[in-house]
């Protein structure tokens, strides 16, 4: 396709909006690793056999005797009796097969520096790091915190943990040090791997120094291992802190890959739920590896000998765990890892990177696509993107216009798009088209993968064949969460109570169309999705009311053209407080408590919040106000006088937007 921009592109996209569905491209049908629609029926007839078949793609030290033990619902056990080492499967296996020289990562730094990370290099580094951790007293079952930017050492640290059976607890680099402290304390982490400083958009910020300020003395935390990435000064606490390079240089380069039980914990990843307290989602080894290896290979049609794969997420989220680290490495793939933001040093940096490494498969989030769309097609048009053959989207619903722009401008009109639906809890992609097999509709996640059973149900749990309802998953899958760390009751309450222990309640609303295809609509609980980052309203509220000048606060989501949703905070200041500059103070406070990405986009001052007679804040009304809609039913309001104030707020909002 000739590269369109401006009005010509607009017209082209408008015409495409009329196309209801795109068939699987012939090139994929011919070459696909599978192209037989019968796989859906086959997997449905024998799901255990299906997963068992795909588990054989990995190296097991001891074979399992039972594929799935679902007797203690909802706590599933997969590949019972099997023994496996995750790091051996990600690294050693490829080196032993003679692929040590294969590139695992083309790493690119913000300032254009490059590092070529081969499987052989990972092999040595992971073993050294494993030994360094062992000599710091970390053993199987001990939790290791990881708070690192997008540098190859984050992968080394994760795989070193996996090698010695120490579950990692990675905290996204965008979270504040306060959030790190909370997650370390909560998980009794024994060791924290962090960095001297991080770079973002040309600036260098100290990390270790800040960590020191808040870490304090955590009873379980014995050591901090510090990677040097920048030249910012980095204080070291004697006896506790250890330099990464020194420790790895001193360590024995050989560390055996001990086989662990298939259900041995691989990692904990904290994720937001409906309450202020994040949930430690626990994933175990065997099933998670099967789920991520399988989906990486088949959903992305990955051909490890020839493809360059790029998932633009951060390793600190589940997308990075599953599709930067475990899935691609298990398949022996070559990936790109990029340190920086999509707009630094310029707005074409992603496309320049795709051209430079000849990326074939690109996986990103709708919010990034919409941002690039707003910068114009001229940016990507400057680069040769013809190496691309498949595109992926994840994290939030993608609107048809962004989907079509992605397909036409980035994919040159001939790359299929896989809109992949899944969650931190599911560990692996669950609903997605399969290239070569499934047609694609702009904005639609299409069908549950073979072996996965997703349904849309009404409020009583009855399946809906066409229409809107709640998304549920009807049977266990290998990559599923095993529990919420230290809180099995919350695991039951959150996901398995509403419709019973055979039905996993996802927390998303969905629509199923006449063809049986699934459209994911968004959350039904108090979870907000800002740029694909998951936050709970309660978590942000709790940060805001922690500010000494705030009496009360209620947080709601508002639709946003770029970030999907944005945070709007209604705040009641303590009586007599001057609200001048308080906006900024509150935003800074939220950044300190959670992270910059959680800062409210708008703060609306209000003397009172609308409440029901039982004292529950009526968020529905606040959402109406934030969106500038007519107010819905107000008959259950405790104090009708609040209405007058709310109407004034709406009027004030209209004024300010004129
Ligand atoms: C929530 C999970 C695992 C991906 C990264 C986010 C939303 C995710 C899609 C999609 C519509 C999606 C859902 C889900 N979501 N992918 N393709 N279409 N919505 O993981 O932080 O655990 O969030 O993200 O609402 O429940 P997460």
XYZ file of N, CA and C and ligand atoms in Angstrom, residues 271 317-319 363 393-398 419-426 431 445 506-508 520-523 529 532-534, ligand 1:
123
model
N -1.328 -6.785 41.770
C -2.235 -6.190 40.808
C -3.417 -5.579 41.550
N 4.965 -5.485 34.253
C 3.555 -5.895 34.190
C 3.494 -7.328 33.707
N 2.334 -7.950 33.821
C 2.223 -9.347 33.391
C 2.535 -9.486 31.900
N 2.189 -8.492 31.103
C 2.466 -8.601 29.658
C 3.966 -8.791 29.428
N 3.834 -6.129 19.243
C 2.730 -6.303 20.202
C 2.700 -5.082 21.116
N -2.419 -6.466 19.931
C -2.907 -5.404 20.813
C -3.314 -6.035 22.137
N -3.105 -5.320 23.223
C -3.449 -5.848 24.542
C -3.628 -4.745 25.575
N -4.436 -5.022 26.588
C -4.490 -4.150 27.755
C -5.815 -3.462 27.965
N -6.544 -3.219 26.910
C -7.827 -2.514 27.017
C -8.538 -2.704 25.674
N -9.828 -2.398 25.647
C -10.527 -2.517 24.363
C -9.907 -1.553 23.348
N -9.765 -2.020 22.131
C -9.218 -1.138 21.091
C -10.384 -0.660 20.221
N -6.067 -9.162 18.594
C -6.499 -8.392 19.758
C -6.619 -9.408 20.882
N -5.636 -9.405 21.769
C -5.523 -10.467 22.764
C -6.102 -10.035 24.101
N -7.110 -10.759 24.574
C -7.662 -10.474 25.890
C -7.110 -11.454 26.914
N -6.654 -10.930 28.026
C -6.227 -11.757 29.159
C -5.989 -10.847 30.343
N -5.452 -11.370 31.444
C -5.257 -10.595 32.678
C -4.026 -11.105 33.433
N -3.618 -10.320 34.427
C -2.549 -10.768 35.317
C -2.916 -12.152 35.869
N -4.183 -12.294 36.209
C -4.644 -13.549 36.816
C -4.597 -14.725 35.847
N -4.870 -14.467 34.565
C -4.931 -15.604 33.633
C -3.523 -16.026 33.216
N -8.357 -15.024 25.028
C -9.275 -14.790 23.915
C -8.513 -14.000 22.863
N -12.113 -9.102 20.205
C -11.113 -10.099 20.607
C -11.453 -11.485 20.053
N -14.449 -12.982 35.736
C -13.357 -12.195 35.176
C -13.321 -10.763 35.722
N -14.519 -10.165 35.840
C -14.573 -8.759 36.232
C -14.742 -7.827 35.049
N -14.919 -8.400 33.861
C -15.162 -7.582 32.665
C -16.573 -7.839 32.147
N -14.971 -7.300 24.238
C -14.748 -6.984 25.651
C -15.073 -5.504 25.854
N -15.922 -5.231 26.861
C -16.414 -3.861 27.009
C -15.703 -3.067 28.099
N -15.181 -3.743 29.102
C -14.509 -3.007 30.183
C -14.904 -3.582 31.528
N -14.344 -3.020 32.585
C -14.498 -3.581 33.924
C -15.898 -3.343 34.487
N -8.714 1.519 34.144
C -7.661 1.129 33.216
C -7.129 2.401 32.536
N -3.812 1.189 29.878
C -3.535 -0.229 30.075
C -2.963 -0.540 31.454
N -2.804 0.471 32.310
C -2.336 0.242 33.681
C -3.542 0.075 34.583
N -3.478 -0.966 35.372
C -4.640 -1.289 36.194
C -4.527 -0.654 37.568
C -7.746 -6.184 32.302
C -6.577 -6.943 32.851
C -2.870 -8.907 30.463
C -2.877 -7.756 29.674
C -2.443 -6.492 30.354
C -3.426 -6.000 31.367
C -8.370 -5.359 30.206
C -6.778 -6.626 28.708
C -7.804 -6.523 26.788
C -8.284 -6.571 25.451
C -10.195 -5.424 26.159
C -8.600 -5.881 27.759
C -9.515 -6.126 30.812
C -8.838 -7.081 31.772
N -7.927 -5.948 28.937
N -6.691 -6.967 27.415
N -7.588 -7.146 24.470
N -9.487 -6.011 25.187
N -9.792 -5.318 27.436
O -3.477 -6.896 32.443
O -3.492 -5.296 34.347
O -4.272 -7.653 34.662
O -5.636 -6.021 33.353
O -7.315 -5.423 31.172
O -10.350 -5.236 31.493
O -9.681 -7.533 32.801
P -4.184 -6.477 33.778
